[in-house]
Amino acid sequence: MLGKTIFIKLMLAALACTTVFGMGNVMAQAAATTEYTLEQALQQEQHGALSLSQALALAEKRSEALRAQDAARQAAQNQATAAGELPDPMLNLEVINIPANGPDQFSLAADFMTMRGVGISQTFARKDKREAQANVFNKNAEIAQAGKFQALSKLRTATAQAYLDRFYSQEILAVLQSQRTELELQIEAADALYRSGKAPQTDVFAARTELGLMDLRIQDTQALLDNAQAELQRWVGDAADAPLAGAVDLSQSRLSAVDLFEQLHQHPEVLALDKAESVALAEVEVKQQEKSADWTLSVMYAGRGPQFSEMLSFGASRPLFVDQDDRQDQALAAANAMAAKARAERIELHREHLAQTRRWQQTWQSNLKRINDFDRSLIPLTQQRTQAALAAYQGATGTLADVLAARRMEIDMRLEKLRIQMDTARLWAQLEYLIPSEVKP
């Protein structure tokens, strides 16, 4: 009677475990590949489960880093507009030839040479120079846009990883808790057999020790789950408390291995250095234009005493480049050197990201094969072993220990698959959001 009771409990526990895993598979198959607009995400924020696409939309809505880059781009564009205009004219006020001594000391009208003048001067910067200066700020606006792409990549990757970490931590926790239930059954069976004199007391102590170790594993997993929850809350706010809609399809990525070399030219960090090179080249053009001096024209109207005629003056000025080899040419050479530096850094960073991304892709694809092996052979084999052990126990040809050992192996195999899936999910997020979809080739 005792054996049948334990067998029924084991069957129920196995059924519950299978249900948990079945639900996990359903959630994984219902991959969150549906694209949501920001408005749809916000409408569903307070309703039902939180999907990955909704989490990403909420993270973008909350991000101050994106707003900062937008402000930087707007500032650079405004500076470009200002740089394209002529310098402001200068108002000149002067009083000259004031008597310093004698009977007319400090008089502004007694001496015919004293003049009170008002004038205006204007520097006429050449159009090519103004366009070159404006182009520097336009390129700075492009750097700010590249900075926004960097912020988008970081935000989406971190949000997706936090979402997936929480999802798989929950799955692992569910498996461990189901295994804990079976350990409690093992303790109950061992204790009953010990009391009936059919098993030693050491079996009871061994089962209780294993239960204690399982509790430690559950605590560790709960800590990981709490950390993932905190990280998700950092990106999406209070919406992180909502239940998750499910996993994503990890078998597909927007980043293709075929033309990876060309795609990584659009990597946000590489793109930022490409724009930095453009700024340096724009600075080169400015320095080239500055080798030609600008003229400043002025006009002055001067009045004297009422008995004297009024005066009108015109003037023109420009800087004299007396040492171009050591001044203007050196400034131009420095700008060219900065452009060469930016180009070299961009090429080196592209190589670094190319190697890193290839490693990510290779590990991701290898993990996908391993996951497929678990689904195709490893897990089915452990299931068959469990079924055989249950059948043998039901037919009184097997032992309870064999059943529990088979169940533990099956659960451990599922745990290993979930751990690999979690690692694969983090790699998938790195690859999927490495280059924001907003970046145009």
XYZ file of N, CA, C and O in Angstrom, residues 32 34-38 40-63 66 152 154-166 228-229 231-246 248 428 433:
264
model
N 8.498 36.073 -28.935
C 8.060 37.475 -28.992
C 8.672 38.151 -30.206
O 9.475 39.062 -30.093
N 6.714 39.409 -32.633
C 5.778 40.415 -33.109
C 6.306 41.798 -32.779
O 6.689 42.066 -31.655
N 6.345 42.672 -33.772
C 6.843 44.025 -33.549
C 5.695 44.904 -33.054
O 4.608 44.931 -33.617
N 5.967 45.654 -32.002
C 4.974 46.567 -31.452
C 5.446 47.990 -31.667
O 6.628 48.294 -31.556
N 4.501 48.863 -31.984
C 4.836 50.282 -31.979
C 4.909 50.757 -30.540
O 4.443 50.090 -29.614
N 5.509 51.935 -30.340
C 5.617 52.473 -28.991
C 4.231 52.698 -28.398
O 3.983 52.407 -27.223
N 1.446 51.086 -29.023
C 0.853 49.807 -28.622
C 1.481 49.293 -27.336
O 0.803 48.763 -26.463
N 2.766 49.468 -27.223
C 3.455 48.997 -26.010
C 2.958 49.738 -24.787
O 2.723 49.149 -23.731
N 2.789 51.047 -24.935
C 2.354 51.831 -23.787
C 0.908 51.512 -23.421
O 0.531 51.527 -22.250
N 0.088 51.202 -24.432
C -1.296 50.846 -24.149
C -1.387 49.540 -23.378
O -2.254 49.351 -22.534
N -0.460 48.618 -23.669
C -0.507 47.305 -23.037
C 0.353 47.210 -21.789
O 0.459 46.164 -21.175
N 0.992 48.340 -21.432
C 1.910 48.308 -20.287
C 1.220 47.832 -19.029
O 1.795 47.085 -18.235
N -0.004 48.268 -18.820
C -0.717 47.930 -17.599
C -1.663 46.740 -17.781
O -2.467 46.463 -16.912
N -1.604 46.098 -18.931
C -2.550 45.009 -19.199
C -1.783 43.755 -19.596
O -1.015 43.762 -20.556
N -2.010 42.677 -18.879
C -1.440 41.398 -19.259
C 0.055 41.333 -19.047
O 0.653 42.084 -18.290
N 0.673 40.399 -19.780
C 2.100 40.120 -19.616
C 2.937 41.122 -20.408
O 2.484 41.730 -21.371
N 4.184 41.238 -19.984
C 5.134 42.150 -20.624
C 5.944 41.380 -21.656
O 6.634 40.427 -21.325
N 5.861 41.788 -22.917
C 6.649 41.155 -23.967
C 7.982 41.874 -24.115
O 8.165 42.996 -23.628
N 8.903 41.247 -24.823
C 10.216 41.856 -25.023
C 10.097 43.143 -25.830
O 10.750 44.144 -25.506
N 9.290 43.133 -26.879
C 9.135 44.340 -27.692
C 8.541 45.482 -26.874
O 8.918 46.650 -27.047
N 7.623 45.168 -25.982
C 7.072 46.205 -25.108
C 8.142 46.733 -24.159
O 8.237 47.948 -23.917
N 8.951 45.834 -23.617
C 10.019 46.251 -22.703
C 10.991 47.188 -23.409
O 11.427 48.199 -22.839
N 11.328 46.874 -24.657
C 12.244 47.724 -25.413
C 11.640 49.096 -25.664
O 12.321 50.130 -25.530
N 10.357 49.124 -26.019
C 9.705 50.405 -26.277
C 9.645 51.256 -25.009
O 9.872 52.474 -25.046
N 9.342 50.631 -23.884
C 9.286 51.366 -22.621
C 10.664 51.884 -22.225
O 10.801 53.003 -21.712
N 11.693 51.077 -22.447
C 13.048 51.502 -22.112
C 13.452 52.726 -22.936
O 14.078 53.657 -22.410
N 13.089 52.722 -24.209
C 13.407 53.882 -25.048
C 12.635 55.121 -24.592
O 13.167 56.231 -24.613
N 11.394 54.921 -24.192
C 10.585 56.057 -23.734
C 11.176 56.682 -22.475
O 11.150 57.898 -22.305
N 11.752 55.858 -21.595
C 12.264 56.359 -20.321
C 13.699 56.886 -20.415
O 14.181 57.531 -19.496
N 14.380 56.619 -21.514
C 15.815 56.884 -21.581
C 16.129 58.376 -21.656
O 15.681 59.075 -22.577
N 19.085 58.972 -24.559
C 18.662 59.276 -25.929
C 18.309 60.745 -26.070
O 18.664 61.389 -27.065
N 21.294 53.619 -28.067
C 20.210 52.695 -28.429
C 20.680 51.241 -28.353
O 19.973 50.373 -27.833
N 23.158 49.972 -26.596
C 23.375 49.598 -25.194
C 22.043 49.385 -24.486
O 21.855 48.393 -23.757
N 21.103 50.290 -24.706
C 19.806 50.205 -24.034
C 19.058 48.933 -24.440
O 18.553 48.201 -23.583
N 18.986 48.672 -25.736
C 18.221 47.510 -26.207
C 18.889 46.203 -25.782
O 18.198 45.262 -25.381
N 20.220 46.158 -25.868
C 20.923 44.943 -25.465
C 20.717 44.664 -23.985
O 20.389 43.539 -23.582
N 20.924 45.697 -23.151
C 20.795 45.515 -21.707
C 19.364 45.171 -21.314
O 19.139 44.330 -20.439
N 18.389 45.809 -21.944
C 16.988 45.519 -21.635
C 16.636 44.089 -22.014
O 15.998 43.354 -21.246
N 17.044 43.678 -23.216
C 16.753 42.308 -23.666
C 17.437 41.278 -22.770
O 16.842 40.255 -22.414
N 18.673 41.538 -22.393
C 19.386 40.586 -21.537
C 18.730 40.484 -20.167
O 18.601 39.386 -19.613
N 18.307 41.620 -19.609
C 17.631 41.585 -18.313
C 16.311 40.825 -18.419
O 15.956 40.024 -17.540
N 15.567 41.072 -19.491
C 14.291 40.384 -19.722
C 14.513 38.868 -19.816
O 13.825 38.078 -19.152
N 15.485 38.465 -20.629
C 15.729 37.036 -20.842
C 16.354 36.390 -19.616
O 16.073 35.218 -19.314
N 17.211 37.116 -18.909
C 17.768 36.579 -17.663
C 16.655 36.275 -16.664
O 16.661 35.231 -16.001
N 15.699 37.206 -16.569
C 14.589 36.967 -15.640
C 13.759 35.767 -16.092
O 13.378 34.922 -15.275
N 18.161 39.992 -11.823
C 17.614 40.217 -13.160
C 16.394 41.123 -13.100
O 16.207 41.996 -13.956
N 15.572 40.937 -12.079
C 14.396 41.786 -11.912
C 14.804 43.230 -11.662
O 14.211 44.174 -12.224
N 17.602 44.667 -12.587
C 18.174 45.218 -13.817
C 17.071 45.567 -14.815
O 17.136 46.610 -15.480
N 16.067 44.728 -14.915
C 14.950 45.032 -15.817
C 14.209 46.279 -15.357
O 13.795 47.113 -16.176
N 14.045 46.429 -14.048
C 13.376 47.619 -13.517
C 14.180 48.875 -13.811
O 13.606 49.947 -14.023
N 15.516 48.756 -13.834
C 16.344 49.909 -14.159
C 16.005 50.462 -15.545
O 16.089 51.654 -15.811
N 15.595 49.575 -16.468
C 15.331 50.012 -17.839
C 13.868 50.322 -18.101
O 13.564 51.259 -18.841
N 12.943 49.549 -17.527
C 11.522 49.729 -17.880
C 10.684 50.260 -16.730
O 9.476 50.471 -16.897
N 11.283 50.462 -15.545
C 10.528 51.011 -14.426
C 9.593 49.993 -13.791
O 9.882 48.796 -13.751
N 8.458 50.482 -13.331
C 7.516 49.627 -12.599
C 6.922 48.521 -13.458
O 6.393 47.542 -12.931
N 7.002 48.674 -14.788
C 6.473 47.625 -15.667
C 7.229 46.310 -15.489
O 6.746 45.251 -15.902
N 8.408 46.360 -14.875
C 9.186 45.141 -14.649
C 8.481 44.185 -13.699
O 8.812 42.994 -13.659
N 7.526 44.678 -12.915
C 6.811 43.810 -11.976
C 5.764 42.942 -12.663
O 5.235 42.010 -12.047
N 5.460 43.251 -13.912
C 4.446 42.467 -14.635
C 5.002 41.092 -14.990
O 6.213 40.912 -15.134
N 4.117 40.093 -15.126
C 4.593 38.781 -15.602
C 5.119 38.898 -17.025
O 4.696 39.779 -17.786
N 6.049 38.028 -17.383
C 6.651 38.085 -18.709
C 5.837 37.273 -19.711
O 5.282 36.229 -19.379
N 5.794 37.783 -20.939
C 5.015 37.106 -21.976
C 5.692 35.822 -22.442
O 5.033 34.906 -22.908
N 7.021 35.747 -22.335
C 7.695 34.529 -22.765
C 9.058 34.799 -23.346
O 9.551 35.926 -23.352
N 12.050 34.370 -26.524
C 12.100 34.768 -27.928
C 12.710 33.629 -28.743
O 13.287 32.688 -28.196
N 22.503 36.190 -28.128
C 21.527 36.608 -29.135
C 21.206 38.086 -28.999
O 21.126 38.813 -30.006
N 20.899 43.347 -31.265
C 20.802 44.794 -31.051
C 22.152 45.492 -31.146
O 22.300 46.628 -30.713
